């Protein structure tokens, strides 16, 4: 348990350093909001007065303190276009969350099923799974999304081409709108899941307790399911935690191709409209989510295997 | 497997050197299907897609090569700094901060500040790879430093630089050569993604990502316009993936 508290403390320290770096970069970005809030022919005095009123003229340290306190209290200001950032982000969270969760479930299922199916080395099944994992890891997300849209939405007409229907419109609609994006995401990330979990399962199958079970005449698949499965699980949890960060990044491409209003597409909009302060807030939120997920994963690993003291 | 990967990569490089270009805009020949004059057809602005695709392959390879070189250099520099006990925690803290942010998000954030541009793109992608390398090299370097042969070197008065170059680097080489291929592969993917999103290479420069984003709206009416650049991107990443796989798992490669 002490390790988990140490993890929380070090993550918090890292986040504070990161927030300072983000704030510095945003503050250094050329021009401040006076450039697009005020009319173009505003005089020197008007600009000065605006900067004074907005607190832009204060010393750097104080501006950072103000930034940090308003960030922590959820007052995230407005976008360049003038909408409330906090509300905007809140409306976008469900989309990204749904896709990430569904693709996480898909990746886990793919990893577990394919690992059990290709347990023996040097078999056609094993080679096929290796090839699938290698190939799916080398297709960029935006391309696999385009291919999926082409095949499933345009040719087979199974799913909507784009757009998001919230859960309140019915579970079928919701699932239909996030199925293809999640599949694209899962296709990319399941490769890491598969390779890592299969390796752990094979190692676990070679261990003393699995050999002992086999010597009692337990069937190979039974041994794998009942004996070797649980010791191989912690590594799957840590891969899942690492992947969550990558999924936040991947959502940028996926949500753009599928025209979904999520956090990833919001980040792309922020980058394209050069809204550095919105982008900065999203970066900090992504870092906080990543840190939280990794702490939860350590807790889960600890519950799965209380003896473990070293990180996987 | 490695031979197939290298051969594919070589073919793509020759193809990009032979046909690469930005393509001339001509409103009178928009979206022509493939012909002898335009083997891959033309895009929505009448530019020859074979030139754009080949140019895109070149840009992708050049960007990925610079990212790989930069992040390897930074990683090696970090590994050297791990010889100094006081510097290591600082480097680890910095790379932890960078690792907390997904690389695409980091690159998008930097592009929201600095705008699109190839140097910004390279720096943004290299930053997270360098942090990753530093983080994974740390335990390896620490383990090596505890070895008796390093202790012996120190005993006879060898300097930090000498120990690092002659005794630590050779042990890191296999890992670094595998990492260089996988960093190359993931920077190809990241570069094309960022360019696809419009935050990568600036507008007239072709990149496989930006070419694909330009032809995406006509995906259904002009499928060839999507097919060729997509195939080039897939070939590029598959060839790199084959090389990486042959380096990483000798037994998987022989399957």
XYZ file of C-alpha atoms in Angstrom:
567
model
C 0.000 0.000 0.000
C 2.840 2.362 0.787
C 3.997 2.060 -2.801
C 0.620 3.230 -4.018
C 0.743 6.338 -1.848
C 4.253 7.006 -3.136
C 2.900 6.631 -6.664
C 0.117 9.140 -5.970
C 2.599 11.637 -4.540
C 5.025 11.316 -7.436
C 2.216 11.575 -9.999
C 0.949 14.726 -8.315
C 4.463 16.200 -8.406
C 4.828 15.297 -12.079
C 1.462 16.886 -12.834
C 2.458 20.125 -11.119
C 5.700 20.294 -13.093
C 3.739 19.517 -16.239
C 1.168 22.221 -15.481
C 3.978 24.738 -15.123
C 5.491 23.637 -18.439
C 2.106 23.836 -20.152
C 1.400 27.259 -18.677
C 4.827 28.547 -19.748
C 4.351 27.293 -23.299
C 0.863 28.785 -23.524
C 2.089 32.086 -22.094
C 5.027 32.119 -24.485
C 2.870 31.422 -27.528
C 3.003 34.468 -29.776
C 0.329 37.074 -29.078
C -2.269 36.920 -26.308
C -6.030 37.001 -26.362
C -6.030 40.786 -26.862
C -5.158 40.076 -30.506
C -8.534 38.483 -31.277
C -10.820 39.889 -28.582
C -10.208 43.557 -29.367
C -10.960 45.128 -32.757
C -7.990 45.277 -35.103
C -7.646 49.057 -34.966
C -7.598 49.139 -31.152
C -4.916 51.524 -29.953
C -1.978 50.807 -27.687
C -3.934 52.096 -24.654
C -6.947 49.869 -25.272
C -4.652 46.835 -25.494
C -2.908 47.822 -22.267
C -6.235 48.374 -20.489
C -7.505 44.986 -21.675
C -4.320 43.230 -20.564
C -4.605 44.962 -17.181
C -8.234 43.907 -16.768
C -7.534 40.293 -17.753
C -4.540 40.050 -15.433
C -2.176 39.523 -18.359
C 0.166 42.266 -17.186
C 0.843 40.733 -13.780
C 4.144 38.994 -12.979
C 4.654 35.519 -14.379
C 4.563 33.675 -11.051
C 1.264 35.235 -10.014
C -0.282 34.448 -13.385
C 0.795 30.832 -12.961
C -0.751 30.686 -9.478
C -4.003 32.132 -10.830
C -3.932 29.655 -13.723
C -3.343 26.694 -11.430
C -6.025 27.651 -8.926
C -8.627 28.303 -11.593
C -7.677 25.068 -13.360
C -8.073 23.079 -10.146
C -11.402 24.698 -9.311
C -12.780 23.907 -12.752
C -12.949 27.482 -14.027
C -11.379 26.854 -17.414
C -12.434 30.026 -19.192
C -13.722 30.308 -22.737
C -12.560 29.112 -26.127
C -11.544 31.519 -28.883
C -15.029 31.099 -30.335
C -16.487 32.110 -26.971
C -18.080 28.942 -25.603
C -17.585 27.747 -22.054
C -14.634 25.316 -21.938
C -15.817 23.302 -18.932
C -19.255 22.633 -20.433
C -17.744 21.867 -23.825
C -15.371 19.309 -22.355
C -18.095 17.754 -20.211
C -20.277 17.281 -23.286
C -17.403 15.585 -25.105
C -16.299 13.144 -22.424
C -19.021 10.472 -22.952
C -18.056 9.934 -26.608
C -14.378 9.328 -25.955
C -15.135 7.317 -22.845
C -17.595 5.025 -24.681
C -15.165 4.333 -27.506
C -12.233 3.735 -25.177
C -14.166 1.369 -22.927
C -15.686 -0.639 -25.766
C -12.340 -0.976 -27.529
C -10.698 -1.948 -24.243
C -13.244 -4.745 -23.837
C -12.700 -5.814 -27.456
C -8.907 -5.828 -27.064
C -9.065 -7.826 -23.853
C -11.418 -10.354 -25.429
C -9.196 -10.621 -28.515
C -6.085 -11.089 -26.391
C -7.587 -13.764 -24.145
C -9.302 -15.740 -26.904
C -6.404 -15.645 -29.339
C -3.859 -16.464 -26.661
C -5.727 -19.587 -25.644
C -6.197 -20.497 -29.299
C -2.511 -20.183 -30.110
C -0.950 -21.503 -26.947
C 1.491 -23.885 -28.662
C 4.507 -22.380 -30.371
C 5.328 -23.148 -34.012
C 1.795 -23.983 -35.055
C -0.192 -22.410 -37.899
C -2.539 -20.798 -35.357
C 0.367 -19.210 -33.521
C 1.899 -17.896 -36.740
C -1.463 -16.532 -37.857
C -1.973 -14.678 -34.576
C 1.569 -13.268 -34.725
C 0.991 -12.093 -38.282
C -2.348 -10.504 -37.369
C -0.809 -8.726 -34.405
C 2.107 -7.420 -36.456
C -0.092 -6.245 -39.315
C -2.738 -4.594 -37.200
C -0.077 -2.655 -35.322
C 1.253 -1.160 -38.534
C -1.944 0.341 -39.963
C -2.469 3.943 -38.866
C -5.814 4.530 -37.180
C -7.181 7.006 -39.673
C -6.562 4.547 -42.506
C -8.125 1.565 -40.762
C -11.118 3.763 -39.895
C -11.517 4.764 -43.531
C -11.304 1.109 -44.610
C -13.886 0.064 -41.995
C -16.268 2.831 -43.073
C -15.863 1.775 -46.690
C -16.522 -1.900 -45.994
C -19.136 -1.874 -43.225
C -20.990 1.408 -43.734
C -20.828 2.012 -47.472
C -20.710 -1.466 -49.002
C -22.579 -3.525 -46.379
C -24.644 -0.658 -44.908
C -24.487 -2.220 -41.441
C -23.507 0.860 -39.472
C -23.941 4.626 -39.776
C -21.118 6.306 -41.714
C -20.457 8.899 -39.041
C -21.910 10.722 -36.076
C -22.720 9.867 -32.480
C -26.011 8.969 -30.842
C -25.969 9.279 -27.060
C -26.982 6.426 -24.799
C -30.257 8.240 -24.045
C -31.408 7.593 -27.630
C -31.383 3.860 -27.064
C -28.663 1.334 -26.457
C -28.778 -0.092 -29.989
C -28.283 3.299 -31.614
C -25.481 4.103 -29.213
C -23.704 0.809 -29.810
C -24.134 1.175 -33.575
C -22.548 4.603 -33.573
C -19.499 3.608 -31.531
C -18.968 0.053 -32.783
C -16.823 0.799 -35.829
C -14.648 3.444 -34.134
C -14.047 1.060 -31.238
C -13.240 -1.773 -33.640
C -10.653 0.400 -35.407
C -9.093 1.343 -32.080
C -9.166 -2.244 -30.830
C -7.581 -3.560 -34.041
C -4.588 -1.333 -33.414
C -4.188 -1.875 -29.695
C -5.126 -5.533 -29.423
C -1.799 -6.405 -31.033
C 0.146 -5.338 -27.954
C -2.387 -7.069 -25.701
C -2.088 -10.288 -27.674
C 1.697 -10.389 -27.840
C 2.190 -9.557 -24.168
C -0.553 -11.767 -22.788
C 0.367 -14.776 -24.912
C 3.968 -14.511 -23.755
C 2.864 -14.299 -20.114
C 0.476 -17.222 -20.530
C 3.168 -19.377 -22.143
C 5.594 -18.512 -19.357
C 2.945 -19.337 -16.796
C 2.262 -22.652 -18.563
C 5.954 -23.511 -18.262
C 6.048 -22.835 -14.530
C 6.241 -25.438 -11.786
C 2.572 -25.363 -10.767
C 1.351 -25.781 -14.346
C 3.733 -28.708 -14.913
C 2.497 -30.206 -11.633
C -1.104 -29.959 -12.781
C -0.155 -31.502 -16.119
C 1.617 -34.376 -14.365
C -1.659 -35.169 -12.622
C -3.188 -35.609 -16.046
C -5.001 -32.273 -16.277
C -5.792 -31.488 -19.906
C -3.696 -28.777 -21.506
C -6.540 -26.322 -22.047
C -7.897 -26.958 -18.543
C -4.484 -26.205 -17.090
C -4.307 -23.039 -19.127
C -7.749 -21.856 -18.040
C -7.727 -22.882 -14.377
C -4.070 -22.800 -13.382
C -2.040 -20.588 -15.697
C -4.610 -17.878 -16.412
C -4.580 -15.921 -13.183
C -0.797 -15.548 -12.784
C -0.692 -14.124 -16.323
C -3.379 -11.508 -15.611
C -1.385 -8.699 -13.929
C 0.629 -8.038 -17.055
C -2.631 -7.657 -18.982
C -3.801 -5.021 -16.500
C -0.642 -2.991 -16.885
C -0.863 -3.164 -20.671
C -4.472 -1.997 -20.437
C -3.378 0.968 -18.341
C -0.633 1.921 -20.766
C -3.001 1.561 -23.681
C -5.539 3.941 -22.170
C -3.096 6.786 -22.693
C -2.528 5.735 -26.284
C -6.292 5.518 -26.781
C -6.730 9.152 -25.755
C -4.205 10.027 -28.459
C -5.793 7.713 -30.995
C -9.212 9.226 -30.413
C -7.959 12.345 -32.203
C -7.697 10.488 -35.505
C -10.718 8.243 -35.025
C -13.136 10.960 -33.964
C -12.070 13.094 -36.892
C -12.693 10.350 -39.457
C -16.008 9.247 -37.911
C -17.067 12.863 -37.231
C -17.682 12.159 -33.557
C -17.827 15.054 -31.070
C -15.272 13.725 -28.574
C -12.223 14.977 -26.727
C -9.839 13.908 -29.490
C -11.616 15.925 -32.152
C -11.820 18.838 -29.697
C -8.024 18.657 -29.365
C -7.660 18.681 -33.154
C -9.987 21.709 -33.369
C -7.940 23.450 -30.678
C -4.724 22.759 -32.593
C -6.165 23.880 -35.926
C -7.654 27.089 -34.501
C -4.427 27.714 -32.562
C -6.348 27.822 -29.278
C -3.342 27.170 -27.064
C -5.144 27.595 -23.750
C -7.866 25.066 -24.638
C -5.184 22.662 -25.903
C -3.225 23.177 -22.698
C -6.224 22.334 -20.529
C -6.850 19.199 -22.577
C -3.194 18.179 -22.217
C -3.401 18.548 -18.439
C -6.665 16.608 -18.296
C -5.159 13.837 -20.456
C -2.154 13.657 -18.148
C -4.414 13.518 -15.086
C -6.495 10.740 -16.629
C -3.360 8.800 -17.549
C -1.958 9.127 -14.039
C -5.273 8.104 -12.459
C -5.568 5.055 -14.692
C -2.052 3.923 -13.924
C -2.617 4.266 -10.170
C -5.869 2.284 -10.403
C -4.072 -0.379 -12.422
C -1.441 -0.727 -9.703
C -4.228 -1.197 -7.189
C -5.838 -3.878 -9.343
C -2.501 -5.636 -9.801
C -1.990 -5.517 -6.060
C -5.419 -7.113 -5.546
C -4.683 -9.809 -8.134
C -1.319 -10.644 -6.626
C -0.738 -9.215 -3.143
C 2.778 -10.690 -2.996
C 3.948 -8.493 -5.811
C 6.100 -5.571 -4.749
C 7.806 -4.665 -8.002
C 6.009 -2.970 -10.885
C 5.310 -5.338 -13.767
C 11.573 -11.808 -43.236
C 14.097 -9.055 -42.729
C 15.113 -9.376 -46.388
C 11.524 -8.972 -47.551
C 11.123 -5.898 -45.330
C 14.372 -4.313 -46.509
C 13.570 -5.060 -50.152
C 10.120 -3.452 -49.826
C 11.638 -0.423 -48.145
C 14.286 -0.120 -50.863
C 11.654 -0.336 -53.614
C 9.638 2.418 -51.897
C 12.714 4.638 -51.584
C 13.606 4.159 -55.267
C 9.974 4.838 -56.212
C 9.931 8.037 -54.170
C 13.237 9.265 -55.616
C 12.106 8.484 -59.173
C 8.654 10.090 -59.103
C 8.604 12.388 -56.073
C 7.277 15.926 -56.427
C 4.573 18.230 -55.156
C 2.537 18.055 -58.400
C 1.269 20.981 -60.489
C -2.194 22.365 -59.826
C -4.419 22.281 -62.925
C -8.160 22.826 -62.590
C -8.866 21.231 -65.990
C -7.694 17.757 -65.068
C -9.297 17.189 -61.681
C -9.850 13.598 -60.531
C -8.737 11.870 -63.722
C -8.676 8.077 -63.415
C -5.317 6.317 -63.818
C -3.882 6.598 -67.340
C -0.487 6.387 -69.034
C 0.152 10.072 -68.397
C -1.008 9.904 -64.759
C -0.432 6.312 -63.613
C -2.165 6.913 -60.259
C -4.712 9.427 -61.598
C -5.041 13.023 -60.370
C -6.388 14.516 -57.143
C -9.059 17.136 -56.458
C -6.723 19.932 -57.539
C -5.510 18.194 -60.672
C -2.140 17.227 -59.283
C -0.583 13.986 -60.422
C -1.102 11.486 -57.650
C 1.966 9.434 -58.495
C 4.100 12.516 -57.837
C 2.225 13.319 -54.624
C 2.332 9.735 -53.388
C 6.040 9.332 -54.139
C 6.747 12.736 -52.621
C 4.713 11.721 -49.588
C 6.768 8.560 -49.150
C 9.914 10.687 -49.284
C 8.602 13.198 -46.730
C 7.426 10.429 -44.417
C 10.772 8.638 -44.571
C 12.735 11.870 -44.118
C 10.636 12.996 -41.136
C 10.742 9.554 -39.517
C 14.510 9.304 -40.065
C 15.086 12.683 -38.408
C 12.802 11.762 -35.520
C 14.652 8.478 -35.048
C 18.075 10.145 -35.164
C 17.005 12.900 -32.767
C 15.349 10.659 -30.225
C 18.181 8.105 -30.301
C 20.707 10.887 -29.704
C 18.604 12.255 -26.857
C 18.162 8.761 -25.428
C 21.903 8.057 -25.546
C 22.635 11.439 -23.977
C 20.159 10.614 -21.204
C 21.788 7.198 -20.742
C 25.154 8.922 -20.344
C 23.679 11.343 -17.804
C 22.555 8.335 -15.747
C 26.253 7.965 -14.808
C 25.743 11.047 -12.661
C 23.627 10.096 -9.630
C 22.369 13.641 -9.153
C 21.204 14.100 -12.725
C 19.238 10.859 -13.017
C 16.191 11.831 -10.926
C 15.823 15.078 -12.884
C 15.876 13.255 -16.218
C 13.478 10.616 -14.930
C 11.082 13.277 -13.648
C 11.126 15.131 -16.969
C 10.540 11.972 -18.965
C 7.759 10.921 -16.592
C 6.025 14.247 -17.200
C 6.354 13.823 -20.956
C 5.205 10.214 -20.803
C 2.055 11.213 -18.930
C 0.756 12.920 -22.078
C -0.134 10.730 -25.082
C 2.292 11.530 -27.910
C -0.343 12.605 -30.447
C -1.944 14.926 -27.876
C 1.484 16.387 -27.056
C 2.195 16.947 -30.743
C -1.235 18.566 -31.253
C -0.630 20.842 -28.256
C 2.761 21.938 -29.589
C 1.244 22.540 -32.992
C -1.495 24.689 -31.413
C 1.312 26.896 -30.115
C 3.816 26.834 -32.923
C 1.588 26.071 -35.906
C 2.261 23.481 -38.604
C 5.787 23.102 -39.906
C 8.211 20.263 -40.495
C 10.761 21.187 -37.769
C 7.942 21.545 -35.200
C 6.509 18.228 -36.320
C 9.856 16.454 -35.933
C 10.490 18.002 -32.508
C 6.997 17.156 -31.270
C 7.180 13.493 -32.277
C 10.805 13.081 -31.144
C 10.064 14.513 -27.703
C 7.828 11.687 -26.542
C 10.016 9.007 -28.111
C 13.089 10.418 -26.388
C 11.264 10.394 -23.063
C 10.231 6.802 -23.656
C 13.779 5.756 -24.518
C 15.257 7.490 -21.483
C 12.718 5.782 -19.228
C 13.395 2.306 -20.619
C 17.182 2.762 -20.747
C 17.401 3.745 -17.085
C 17.011 0.266 -15.513
C 19.338 -1.224 -18.134
C 22.064 1.326 -17.435
C 21.633 0.949 -13.696
C 21.939 -2.826 -13.949
C 25.098 -2.524 -16.044
C 26.642 -0.051 -13.639
C 26.342 -2.573 -10.828
C 28.240 -5.218 -12.828
C 31.716 -6.229 -11.610
C 33.400 -5.388 -14.909
C 32.262 -1.772 -14.651
C 33.402 -1.736 -11.032
C 36.801 -3.039 -12.202
C 37.070 -0.343 -14.862
C 36.302 2.271 -12.263
C 38.922 0.699 -10.009
C 41.678 1.159 -12.566
C 40.680 4.785 -12.923
C 38.641 4.879 -16.132
C 36.577 8.037 -16.576
C 32.766 8.127 -16.940
C 33.000 8.865 -20.639
C 35.350 5.941 -21.287
C 33.209 3.517 -19.295
C 30.082 4.689 -21.088
C 31.480 4.506 -24.615
C 33.440 1.273 -24.338
C 31.561 -0.725 -21.728
C 27.961 0.426 -21.475
C 27.105 1.340 -25.057
C 27.989 -2.080 -26.529
C 25.461 -3.678 -24.193
C 22.755 -1.182 -25.129
C 23.312 -1.644 -28.863
C 20.927 -4.553 -29.524
C 18.135 -2.785 -27.650
C 18.849 0.510 -29.396
C 18.879 -1.053 -32.847
C 15.505 -2.679 -32.217
C 14.191 0.595 -30.791
C 15.434 2.571 -33.787
C 13.254 0.477 -36.103
C 10.201 0.649 -33.885
C 10.627 4.391 -33.313
C 10.916 4.745 -37.093
C 7.706 2.779 -37.595
C 5.711 4.665 -35.003
C 6.946 8.031 -36.247
C 5.791 7.125 -39.751
C 2.367 6.363 -38.248
C 2.332 9.492 -36.092
C 3.543 11.786 -38.850
C 0.906 10.525 -41.250
C -1.781 10.848 -38.576
C -0.802 14.413 -37.700
C -0.599 15.409 -41.346
C -3.960 13.753 -41.937
C -5.410 15.881 -39.140
C -3.918 19.006 -40.702
C -1.381 19.644 -37.948
C 1.614 18.068 -39.644
C 3.385 19.166 -42.790
C 2.390 22.607 -44.155
C -0.078 22.673 -47.042
C 1.698 22.294 -50.387
C 4.100 19.640 -49.102
C 2.800 16.147 -49.822
C 2.770 13.637 -46.997
C 0.978 10.316 -47.187
C -1.301 11.591 -44.430
C -2.072 14.937 -46.030
C -2.594 13.360 -49.478
C -5.091 10.936 -47.939
C -6.924 13.693 -46.099
C -7.202 15.685 -49.344
C -8.787 12.791 -51.225
C -10.963 11.499 -48.362
C -14.044 13.524 -49.404
C -13.991 11.824 -52.833
C -13.347 8.372 -51.395
C -16.461 6.930 -53.067
C -16.462 8.702 -56.416
C -12.712 8.331 -57.025
C -11.534 5.237 -55.160
C -8.198 5.077 -57.015
C -7.256 8.441 -55.514
C -7.422 6.838 -52.074
C -6.110 3.428 -53.076
C -2.580 4.344 -54.222
C -1.482 6.588 -51.338
C -3.111 4.191 -48.853
C -1.276 1.259 -50.415
C 2.019 3.168 -50.279
C 1.486 3.963 -46.597
C 0.589 0.341 -45.816
C 3.624 -0.997 -47.719
C 5.894 1.428 -45.888
C 4.618 0.504 -42.453
C 4.449 -3.231 -43.195
C 8.039 -3.253 -44.446
C 9.196 -1.516 -41.262
C 7.066 -3.852 -39.188
C 8.692 -6.901 -40.831
C 12.153 -5.534 -40.058
C 11.178 -4.770 -36.456
C 9.665 -8.220 -36.007
C 12.760 -9.957 -37.354
C 14.910 -8.010 -34.894
C 12.706 -8.524 -31.877
C 11.676 -12.165 -31.813
C 13.981 -14.664 -33.479
C 11.524 -17.486 -32.809
C 8.506 -15.575 -34.035
C 10.361 -14.734 -37.233
C 11.072 -18.373 -37.968
C 7.474 -19.453 -37.518
